[in-house]
mmCIF file of C-alpha atoms in Angstrom:
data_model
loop_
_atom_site.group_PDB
_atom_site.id
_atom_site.type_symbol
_atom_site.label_atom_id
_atom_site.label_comp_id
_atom_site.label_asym_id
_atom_site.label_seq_id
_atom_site.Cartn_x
_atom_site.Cartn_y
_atom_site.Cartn_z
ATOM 1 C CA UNK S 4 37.455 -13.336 59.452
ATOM 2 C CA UNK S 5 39.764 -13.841 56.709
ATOM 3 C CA UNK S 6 41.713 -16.881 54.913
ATOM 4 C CA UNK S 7 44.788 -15.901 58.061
ATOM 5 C CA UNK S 8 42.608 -16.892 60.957
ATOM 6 C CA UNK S 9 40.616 -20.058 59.256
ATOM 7 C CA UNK S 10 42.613 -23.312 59.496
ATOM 8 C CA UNK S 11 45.520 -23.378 57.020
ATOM 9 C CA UNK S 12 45.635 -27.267 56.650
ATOM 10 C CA UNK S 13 42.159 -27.899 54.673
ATOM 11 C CA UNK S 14 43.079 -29.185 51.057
ATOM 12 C CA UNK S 15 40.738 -28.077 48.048
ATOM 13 C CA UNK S 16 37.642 -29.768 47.600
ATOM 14 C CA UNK S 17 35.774 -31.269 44.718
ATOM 15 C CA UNK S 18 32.279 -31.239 44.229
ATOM 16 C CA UNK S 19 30.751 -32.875 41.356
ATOM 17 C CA UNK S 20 27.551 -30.534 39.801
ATOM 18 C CA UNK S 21 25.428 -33.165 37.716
ATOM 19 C CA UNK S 22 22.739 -32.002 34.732
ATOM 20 C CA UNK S 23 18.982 -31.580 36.640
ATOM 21 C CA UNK S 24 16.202 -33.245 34.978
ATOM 22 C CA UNK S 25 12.521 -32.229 35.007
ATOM 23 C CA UNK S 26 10.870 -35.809 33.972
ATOM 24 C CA UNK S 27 7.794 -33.235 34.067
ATOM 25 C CA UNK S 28 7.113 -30.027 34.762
ATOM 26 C CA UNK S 29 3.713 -28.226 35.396
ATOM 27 C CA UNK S 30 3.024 -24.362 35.673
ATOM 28 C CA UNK S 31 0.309 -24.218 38.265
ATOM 29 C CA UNK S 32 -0.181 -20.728 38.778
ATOM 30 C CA UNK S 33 1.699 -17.208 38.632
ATOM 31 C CA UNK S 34 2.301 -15.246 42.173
ATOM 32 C CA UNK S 35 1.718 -11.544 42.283
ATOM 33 C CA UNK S 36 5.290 -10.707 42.155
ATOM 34 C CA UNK S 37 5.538 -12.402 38.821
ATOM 35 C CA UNK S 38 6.872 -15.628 39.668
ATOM 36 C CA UNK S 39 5.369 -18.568 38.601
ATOM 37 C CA UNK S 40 4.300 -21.484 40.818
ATOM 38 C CA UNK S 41 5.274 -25.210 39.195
ATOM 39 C CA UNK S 42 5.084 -28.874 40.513
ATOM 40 C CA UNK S 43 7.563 -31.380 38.946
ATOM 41 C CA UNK S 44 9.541 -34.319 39.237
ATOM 42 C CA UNK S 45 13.105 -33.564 39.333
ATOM 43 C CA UNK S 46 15.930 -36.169 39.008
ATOM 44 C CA UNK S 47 20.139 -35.756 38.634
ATOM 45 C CA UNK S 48 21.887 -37.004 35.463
ATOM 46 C CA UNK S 49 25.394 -37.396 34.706
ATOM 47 C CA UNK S 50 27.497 -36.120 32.346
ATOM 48 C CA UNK S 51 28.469 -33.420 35.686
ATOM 49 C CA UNK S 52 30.679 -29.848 35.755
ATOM 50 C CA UNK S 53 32.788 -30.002 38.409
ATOM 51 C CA UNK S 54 33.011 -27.172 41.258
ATOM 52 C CA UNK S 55 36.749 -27.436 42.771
ATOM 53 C CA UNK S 56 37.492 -24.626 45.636
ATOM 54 C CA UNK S 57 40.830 -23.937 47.512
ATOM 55 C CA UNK S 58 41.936 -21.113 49.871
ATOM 56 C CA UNK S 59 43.385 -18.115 48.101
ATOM 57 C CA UNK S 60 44.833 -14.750 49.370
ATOM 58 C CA UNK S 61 41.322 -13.543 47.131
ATOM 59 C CA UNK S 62 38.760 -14.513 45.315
ATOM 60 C CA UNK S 63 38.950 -15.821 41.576
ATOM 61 C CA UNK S 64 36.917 -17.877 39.577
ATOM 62 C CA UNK S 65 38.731 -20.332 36.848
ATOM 63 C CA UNK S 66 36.769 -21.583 34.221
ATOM 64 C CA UNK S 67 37.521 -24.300 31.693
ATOM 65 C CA UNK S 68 36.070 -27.416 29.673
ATOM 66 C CA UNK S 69 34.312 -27.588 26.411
ATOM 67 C CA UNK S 70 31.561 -24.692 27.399
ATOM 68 C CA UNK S 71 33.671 -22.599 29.176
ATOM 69 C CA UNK S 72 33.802 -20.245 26.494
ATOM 70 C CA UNK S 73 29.552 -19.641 26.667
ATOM 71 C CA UNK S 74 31.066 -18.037 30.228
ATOM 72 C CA UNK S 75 33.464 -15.161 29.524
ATOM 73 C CA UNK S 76 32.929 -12.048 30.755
ATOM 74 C CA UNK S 77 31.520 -10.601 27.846
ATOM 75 C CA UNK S 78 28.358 -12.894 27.500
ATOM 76 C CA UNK S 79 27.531 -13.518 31.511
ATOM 77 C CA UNK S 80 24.303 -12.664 32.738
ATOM 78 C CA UNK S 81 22.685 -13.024 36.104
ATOM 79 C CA UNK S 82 21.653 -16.536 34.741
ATOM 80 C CA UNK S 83 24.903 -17.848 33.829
ATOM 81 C CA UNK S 84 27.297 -20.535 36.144
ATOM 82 C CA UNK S 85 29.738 -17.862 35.845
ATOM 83 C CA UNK S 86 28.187 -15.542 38.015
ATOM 84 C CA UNK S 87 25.859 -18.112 40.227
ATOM 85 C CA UNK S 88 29.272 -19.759 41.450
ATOM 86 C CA UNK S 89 30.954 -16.160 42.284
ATOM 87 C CA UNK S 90 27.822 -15.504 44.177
ATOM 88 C CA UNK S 91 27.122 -18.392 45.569
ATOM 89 C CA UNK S 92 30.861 -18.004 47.241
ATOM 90 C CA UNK S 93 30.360 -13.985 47.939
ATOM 91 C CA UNK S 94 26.794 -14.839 49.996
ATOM 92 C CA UNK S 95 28.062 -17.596 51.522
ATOM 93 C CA UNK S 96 31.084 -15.778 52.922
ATOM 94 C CA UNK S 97 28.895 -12.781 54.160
ATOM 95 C CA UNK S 98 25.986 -15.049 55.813
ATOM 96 C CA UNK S 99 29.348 -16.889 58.000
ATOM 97 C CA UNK S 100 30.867 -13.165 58.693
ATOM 98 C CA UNK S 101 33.639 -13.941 56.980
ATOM 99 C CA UNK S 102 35.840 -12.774 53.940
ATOM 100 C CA UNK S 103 36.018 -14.815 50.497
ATOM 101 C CA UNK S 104 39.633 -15.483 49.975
ATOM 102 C CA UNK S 105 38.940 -18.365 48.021
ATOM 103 C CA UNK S 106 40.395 -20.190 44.274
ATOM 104 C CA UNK S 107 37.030 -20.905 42.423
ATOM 105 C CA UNK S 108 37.620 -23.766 39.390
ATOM 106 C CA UNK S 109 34.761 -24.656 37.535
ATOM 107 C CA UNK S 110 34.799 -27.411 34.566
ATOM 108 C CA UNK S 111 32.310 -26.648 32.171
ATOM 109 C CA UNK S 112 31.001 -29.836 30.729
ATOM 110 C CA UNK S 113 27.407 -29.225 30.494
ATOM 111 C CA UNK S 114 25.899 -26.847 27.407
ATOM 112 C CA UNK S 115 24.769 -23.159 29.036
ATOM 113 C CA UNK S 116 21.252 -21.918 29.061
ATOM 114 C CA UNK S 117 20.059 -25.257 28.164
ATOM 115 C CA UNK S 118 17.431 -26.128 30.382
ATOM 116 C CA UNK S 119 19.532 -29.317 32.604
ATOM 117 C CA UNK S 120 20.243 -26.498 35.490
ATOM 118 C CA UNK S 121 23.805 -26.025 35.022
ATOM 119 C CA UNK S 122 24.463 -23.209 36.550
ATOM 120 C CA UNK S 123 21.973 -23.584 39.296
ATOM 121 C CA UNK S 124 23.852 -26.663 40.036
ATOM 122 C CA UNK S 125 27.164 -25.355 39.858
ATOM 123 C CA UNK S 126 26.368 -22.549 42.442
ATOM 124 C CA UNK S 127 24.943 -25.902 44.864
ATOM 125 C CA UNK S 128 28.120 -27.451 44.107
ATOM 126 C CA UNK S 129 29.918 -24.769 45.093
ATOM 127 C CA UNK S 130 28.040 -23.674 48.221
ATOM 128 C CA UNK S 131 28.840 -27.436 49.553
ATOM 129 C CA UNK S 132 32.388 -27.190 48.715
ATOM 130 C CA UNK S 133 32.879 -23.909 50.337
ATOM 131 C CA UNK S 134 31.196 -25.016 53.703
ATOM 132 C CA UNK S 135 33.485 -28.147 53.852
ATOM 133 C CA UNK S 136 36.573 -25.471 53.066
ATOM 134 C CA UNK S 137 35.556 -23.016 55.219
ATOM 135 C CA UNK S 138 34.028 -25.796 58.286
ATOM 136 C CA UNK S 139 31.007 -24.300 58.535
ATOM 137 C CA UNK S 140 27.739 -25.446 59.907
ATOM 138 C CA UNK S 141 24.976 -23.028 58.749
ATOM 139 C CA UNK S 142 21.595 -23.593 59.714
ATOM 140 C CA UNK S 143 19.122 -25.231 57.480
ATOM 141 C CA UNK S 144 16.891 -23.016 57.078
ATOM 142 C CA UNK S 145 19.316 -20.147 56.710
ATOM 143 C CA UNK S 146 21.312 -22.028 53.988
ATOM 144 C CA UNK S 147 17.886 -22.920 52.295
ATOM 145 C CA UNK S 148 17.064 -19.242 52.026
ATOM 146 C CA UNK S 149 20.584 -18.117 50.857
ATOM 147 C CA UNK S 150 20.346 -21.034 47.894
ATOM 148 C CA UNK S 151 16.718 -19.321 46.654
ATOM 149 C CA UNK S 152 18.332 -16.167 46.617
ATOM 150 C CA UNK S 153 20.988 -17.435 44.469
ATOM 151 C CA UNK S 154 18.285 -19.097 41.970
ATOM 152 C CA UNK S 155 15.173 -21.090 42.108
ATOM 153 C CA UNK S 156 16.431 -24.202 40.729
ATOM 154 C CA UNK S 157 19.556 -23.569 43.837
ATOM 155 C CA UNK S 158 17.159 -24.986 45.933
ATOM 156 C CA UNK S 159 16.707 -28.255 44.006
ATOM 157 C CA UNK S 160 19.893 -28.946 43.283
ATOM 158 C CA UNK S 161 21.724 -28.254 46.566
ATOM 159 C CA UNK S 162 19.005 -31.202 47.747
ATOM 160 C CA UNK S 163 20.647 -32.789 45.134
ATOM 161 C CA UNK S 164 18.571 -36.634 45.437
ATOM 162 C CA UNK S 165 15.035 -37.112 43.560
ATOM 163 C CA UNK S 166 12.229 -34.903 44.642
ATOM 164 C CA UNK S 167 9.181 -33.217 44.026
ATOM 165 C CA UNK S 168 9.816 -29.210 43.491
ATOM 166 C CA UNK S 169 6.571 -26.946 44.080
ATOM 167 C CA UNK S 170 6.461 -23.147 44.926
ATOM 168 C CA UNK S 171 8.899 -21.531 42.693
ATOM 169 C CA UNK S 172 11.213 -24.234 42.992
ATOM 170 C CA UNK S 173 11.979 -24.245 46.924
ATOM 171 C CA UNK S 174 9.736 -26.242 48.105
ATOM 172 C CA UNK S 175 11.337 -29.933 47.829
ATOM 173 C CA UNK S 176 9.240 -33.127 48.749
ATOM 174 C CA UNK S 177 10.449 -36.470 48.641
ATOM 175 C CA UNK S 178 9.743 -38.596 45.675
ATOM 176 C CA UNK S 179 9.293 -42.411 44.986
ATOM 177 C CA UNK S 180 12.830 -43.811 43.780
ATOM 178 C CA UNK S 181 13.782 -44.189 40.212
ATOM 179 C CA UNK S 182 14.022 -47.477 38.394
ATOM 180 C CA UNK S 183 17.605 -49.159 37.260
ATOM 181 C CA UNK S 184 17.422 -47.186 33.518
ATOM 182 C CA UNK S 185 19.288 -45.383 30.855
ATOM 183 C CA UNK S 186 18.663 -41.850 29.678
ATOM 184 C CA UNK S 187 19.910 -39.973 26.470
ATOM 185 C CA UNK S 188 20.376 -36.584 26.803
ATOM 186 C CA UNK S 189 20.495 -33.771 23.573
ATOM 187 C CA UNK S 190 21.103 -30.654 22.933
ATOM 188 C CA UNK S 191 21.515 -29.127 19.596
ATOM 189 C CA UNK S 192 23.563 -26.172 20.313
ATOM 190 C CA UNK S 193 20.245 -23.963 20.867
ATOM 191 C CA UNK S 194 20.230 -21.371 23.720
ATOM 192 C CA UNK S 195 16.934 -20.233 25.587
ATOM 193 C CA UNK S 196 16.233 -17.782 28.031
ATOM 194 C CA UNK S 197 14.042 -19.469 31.131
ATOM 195 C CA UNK S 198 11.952 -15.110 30.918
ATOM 196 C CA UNK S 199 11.657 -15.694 26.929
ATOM 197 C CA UNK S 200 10.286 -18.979 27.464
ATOM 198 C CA UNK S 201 7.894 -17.822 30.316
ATOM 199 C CA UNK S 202 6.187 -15.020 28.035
ATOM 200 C CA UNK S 203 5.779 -16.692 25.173
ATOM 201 C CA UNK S 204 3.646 -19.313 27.335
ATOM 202 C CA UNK S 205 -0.158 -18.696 27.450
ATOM 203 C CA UNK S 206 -3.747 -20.494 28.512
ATOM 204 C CA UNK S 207 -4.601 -22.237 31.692
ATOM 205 C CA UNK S 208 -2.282 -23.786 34.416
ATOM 206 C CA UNK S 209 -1.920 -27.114 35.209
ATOM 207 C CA UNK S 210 -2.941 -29.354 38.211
ATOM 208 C CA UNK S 211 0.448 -30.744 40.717
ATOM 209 C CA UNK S 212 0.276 -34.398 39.096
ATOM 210 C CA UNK S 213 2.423 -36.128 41.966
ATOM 211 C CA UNK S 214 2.579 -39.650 42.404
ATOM 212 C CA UNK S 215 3.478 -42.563 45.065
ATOM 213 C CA UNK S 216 4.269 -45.726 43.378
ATOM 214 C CA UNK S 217 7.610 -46.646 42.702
ATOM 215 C CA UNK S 218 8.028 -47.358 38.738
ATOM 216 C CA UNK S 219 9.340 -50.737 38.210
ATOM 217 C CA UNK S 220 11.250 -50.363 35.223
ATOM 218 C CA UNK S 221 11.810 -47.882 32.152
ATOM 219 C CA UNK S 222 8.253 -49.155 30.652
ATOM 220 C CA UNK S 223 6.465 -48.238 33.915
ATOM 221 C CA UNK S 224 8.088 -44.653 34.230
ATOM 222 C CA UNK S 225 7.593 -43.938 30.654
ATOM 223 C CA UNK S 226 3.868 -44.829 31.263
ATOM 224 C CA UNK S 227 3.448 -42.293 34.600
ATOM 225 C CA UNK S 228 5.361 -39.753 33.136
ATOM 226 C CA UNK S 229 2.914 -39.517 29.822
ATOM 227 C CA UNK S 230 0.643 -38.810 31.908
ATOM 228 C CA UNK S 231 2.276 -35.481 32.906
ATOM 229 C CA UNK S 232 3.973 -33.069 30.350
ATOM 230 C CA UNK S 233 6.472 -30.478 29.918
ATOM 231 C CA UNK S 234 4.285 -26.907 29.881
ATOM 232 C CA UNK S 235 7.216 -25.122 28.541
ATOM 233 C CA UNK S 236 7.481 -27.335 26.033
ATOM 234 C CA UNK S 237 4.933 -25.605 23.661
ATOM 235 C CA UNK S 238 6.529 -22.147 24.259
ATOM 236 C CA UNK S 239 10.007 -23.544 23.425
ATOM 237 C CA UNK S 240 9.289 -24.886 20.177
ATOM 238 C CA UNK S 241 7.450 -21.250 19.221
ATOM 239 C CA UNK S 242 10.772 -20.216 20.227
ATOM 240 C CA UNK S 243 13.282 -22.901 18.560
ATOM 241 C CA UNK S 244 11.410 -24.603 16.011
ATOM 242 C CA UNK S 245 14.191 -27.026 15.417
ATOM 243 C CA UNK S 246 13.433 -28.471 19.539
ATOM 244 C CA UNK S 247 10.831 -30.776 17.244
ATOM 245 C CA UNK S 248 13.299 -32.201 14.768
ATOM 246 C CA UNK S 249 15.679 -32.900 18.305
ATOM 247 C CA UNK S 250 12.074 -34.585 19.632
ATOM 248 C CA UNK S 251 11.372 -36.791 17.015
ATOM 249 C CA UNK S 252 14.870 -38.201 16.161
ATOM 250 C CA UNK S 253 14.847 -38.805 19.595
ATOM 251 C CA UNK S 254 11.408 -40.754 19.499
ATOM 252 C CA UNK S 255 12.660 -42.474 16.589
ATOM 253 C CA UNK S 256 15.559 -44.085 18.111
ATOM 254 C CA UNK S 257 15.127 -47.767 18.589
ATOM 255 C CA UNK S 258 14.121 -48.265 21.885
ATOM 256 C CA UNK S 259 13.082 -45.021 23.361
ATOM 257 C CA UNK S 260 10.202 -45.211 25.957
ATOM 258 C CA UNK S 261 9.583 -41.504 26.368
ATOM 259 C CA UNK S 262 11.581 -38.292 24.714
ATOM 260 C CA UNK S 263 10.875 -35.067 26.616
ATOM 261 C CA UNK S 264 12.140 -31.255 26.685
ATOM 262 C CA UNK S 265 13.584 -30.639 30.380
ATOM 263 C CA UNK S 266 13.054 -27.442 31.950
ATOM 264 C CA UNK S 267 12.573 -24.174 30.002
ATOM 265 C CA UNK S 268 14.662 -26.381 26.966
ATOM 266 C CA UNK S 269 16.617 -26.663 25.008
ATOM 267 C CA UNK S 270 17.703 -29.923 26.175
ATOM 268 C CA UNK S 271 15.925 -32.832 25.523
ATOM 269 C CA UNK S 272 16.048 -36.290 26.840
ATOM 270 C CA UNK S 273 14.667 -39.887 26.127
ATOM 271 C CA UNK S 274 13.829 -42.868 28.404
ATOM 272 C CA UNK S 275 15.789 -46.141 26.988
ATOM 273 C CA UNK S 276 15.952 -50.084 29.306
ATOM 274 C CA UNK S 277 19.667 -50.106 29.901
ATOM 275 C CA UNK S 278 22.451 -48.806 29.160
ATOM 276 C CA UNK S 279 23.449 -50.471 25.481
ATOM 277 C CA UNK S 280 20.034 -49.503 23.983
ATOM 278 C CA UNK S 281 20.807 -45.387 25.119
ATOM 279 C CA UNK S 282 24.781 -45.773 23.807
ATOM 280 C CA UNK S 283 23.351 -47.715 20.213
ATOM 281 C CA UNK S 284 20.828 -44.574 19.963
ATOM 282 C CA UNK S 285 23.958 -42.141 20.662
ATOM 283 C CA UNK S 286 25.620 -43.858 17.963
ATOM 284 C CA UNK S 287 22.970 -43.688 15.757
ATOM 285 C CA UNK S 288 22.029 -39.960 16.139
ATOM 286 C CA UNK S 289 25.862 -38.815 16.082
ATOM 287 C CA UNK S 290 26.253 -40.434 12.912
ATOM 288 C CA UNK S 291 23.248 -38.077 11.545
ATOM 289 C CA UNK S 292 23.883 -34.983 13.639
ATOM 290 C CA UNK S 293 27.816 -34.376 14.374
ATOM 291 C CA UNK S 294 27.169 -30.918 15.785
ATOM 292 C CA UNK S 295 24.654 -31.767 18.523
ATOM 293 C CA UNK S 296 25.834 -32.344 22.611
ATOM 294 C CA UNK S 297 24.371 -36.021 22.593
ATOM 295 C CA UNK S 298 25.386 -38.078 26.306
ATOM 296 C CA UNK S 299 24.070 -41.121 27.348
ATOM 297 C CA UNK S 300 23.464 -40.976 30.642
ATOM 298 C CA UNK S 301 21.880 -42.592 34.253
ATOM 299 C CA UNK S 302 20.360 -41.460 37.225
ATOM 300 C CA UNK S 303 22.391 -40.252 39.835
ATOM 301 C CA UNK S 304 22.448 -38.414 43.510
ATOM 302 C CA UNK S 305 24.771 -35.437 43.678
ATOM 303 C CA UNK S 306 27.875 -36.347 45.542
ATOM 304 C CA UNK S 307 27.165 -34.019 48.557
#
């Protein structure tokens, strides 16, 4: 079918994709195809990109914002939002038989390869745009498997609420809620690779570390979550030594319950009470480190 025989009165749509959060993250095994096996806590953060589609005699992609230019042609990879939104749109379109005549914009306002699932959660943002474009109703399970295909975080983020992630990421379980807190997220303009990462990691796996109470307050969160770790964390920092300087301004900040690397890095967030303690601490660290990404941010449910 193409963008002739679909309705012609459905306006664009406008999906916000917010930064994904691994409040911990343990490698529990490694599958024989290579994969490895994890259990984590995963929560949504604002600042978001945001996935806008329309219908198009073909398909395009349009990509602005402050990070648009880590996207170009020239430096994609399979692991870039670049490519995960054109995809997500091109699988999509073949698993409802029909063609992809579709506008693609993409505002880039979350740093590239940094470890907060950007991409990942661009292509989720996109997938739900595209099915309220093109009114489709896929099945579940269907859609589920087309997300993994896309990428393991796709999974995650097309859930897009709180949840426990095992397997390789599809597997999502639901988690206690959050408490009413503030979170500060970095980045200090380094770039990882989620394979680099992986292979310089070495030793034993960890134990799934899932939990049922519901934290209280920032205090009580801090306290489960120190508990658990980050065991790409190590690995990073053999990789980007200067991850530790980013930790321990962080820790140093007035305030901060908990300062963590999220996913393979190289962003790194902290735990604050509210709001005005996180935006004093942004203050504070800009005033040190003008070239670092550093958002104050909150908990949040993608806007699916």
């Amino acid at each position: 079918m193409s963008s002739a025989d679909r309705p012609r009165d459905v306006p664009p749509v406008v999906i916000d994709a917010p930064a994904k959060i691994n409040l911990y993250l343990h490698i529990t095994g490694r599958r024989n195809d290579g994969f490895h096996t994890l259990d984590s806590l995963i929560a949504f953060a604002a600042p978001f990109d945001r996935v806008a589609v329309a219908a198009a005699p073909a398909l395009s992609l349009e990509v602005k914002g402050p990070f648009a230019a880590a996207l170009t042609p020239s430096s994609c990879d399979v692991s870039t939002a670049q490519n995960l939104v054109e995809t997500a749109a091109r699988r999509l379109a073949e698993l409802a038989g029909i063609v992809p005549d579709v506008r693609l914009m993409l505002d880039k306002q979350l740093p590239v390869a940094a470890g907060i699932g950007g991409g990942s959660s661009d292509a989720a943002a996109a997938l739900r745009a595209l099915i309220a474009l093109w009114q489709l109703t896929p099945e579940p399970a269907a859609l589920s498997a087309l997300a993994l295909s896309i990428g393991a975080d796709v999974p995650m983020c097309l859930h897009g609420k709180t949840c426990f992630a095992g397997g390789i990421g599809e597997r999502i379980d639901p988690a206690p809620a959050l408490p009413d807190c503030a979170l500060l997220l970095v980045n200090s303009g380094i770039s990882l690779a989620t394979p680099d990462v992986f292979r310089a990691r070495f030793g034993s796996f960890s134990q799934s570390a899932r939990f049922d109470q519901n934290p209280r307050d920032a205090q009580e969160l801090a306290e489960i979550l120190a508990e658990r770790g980050n065991d790409l964390e190590a690995p990073a920092l053999s990789l980007a030594p200067l991850l530790g300087d980013v930790l321990q301004a962080l820790r140093n900040l007035p305030g901060c319950r908990l300062a963590r690397m999220s996913g393979s890095g190289a962003t790194c967030f902290a735990l604050f009470d509210n709001d005005s303690v996180a935006v004093r601490g942004a203050e504070m660290l800009r005033a040190a480190q003008a070239g670092w990404w550093i958002t104050p941010s909150n908990f949040v449910s993608a806007n699916f």
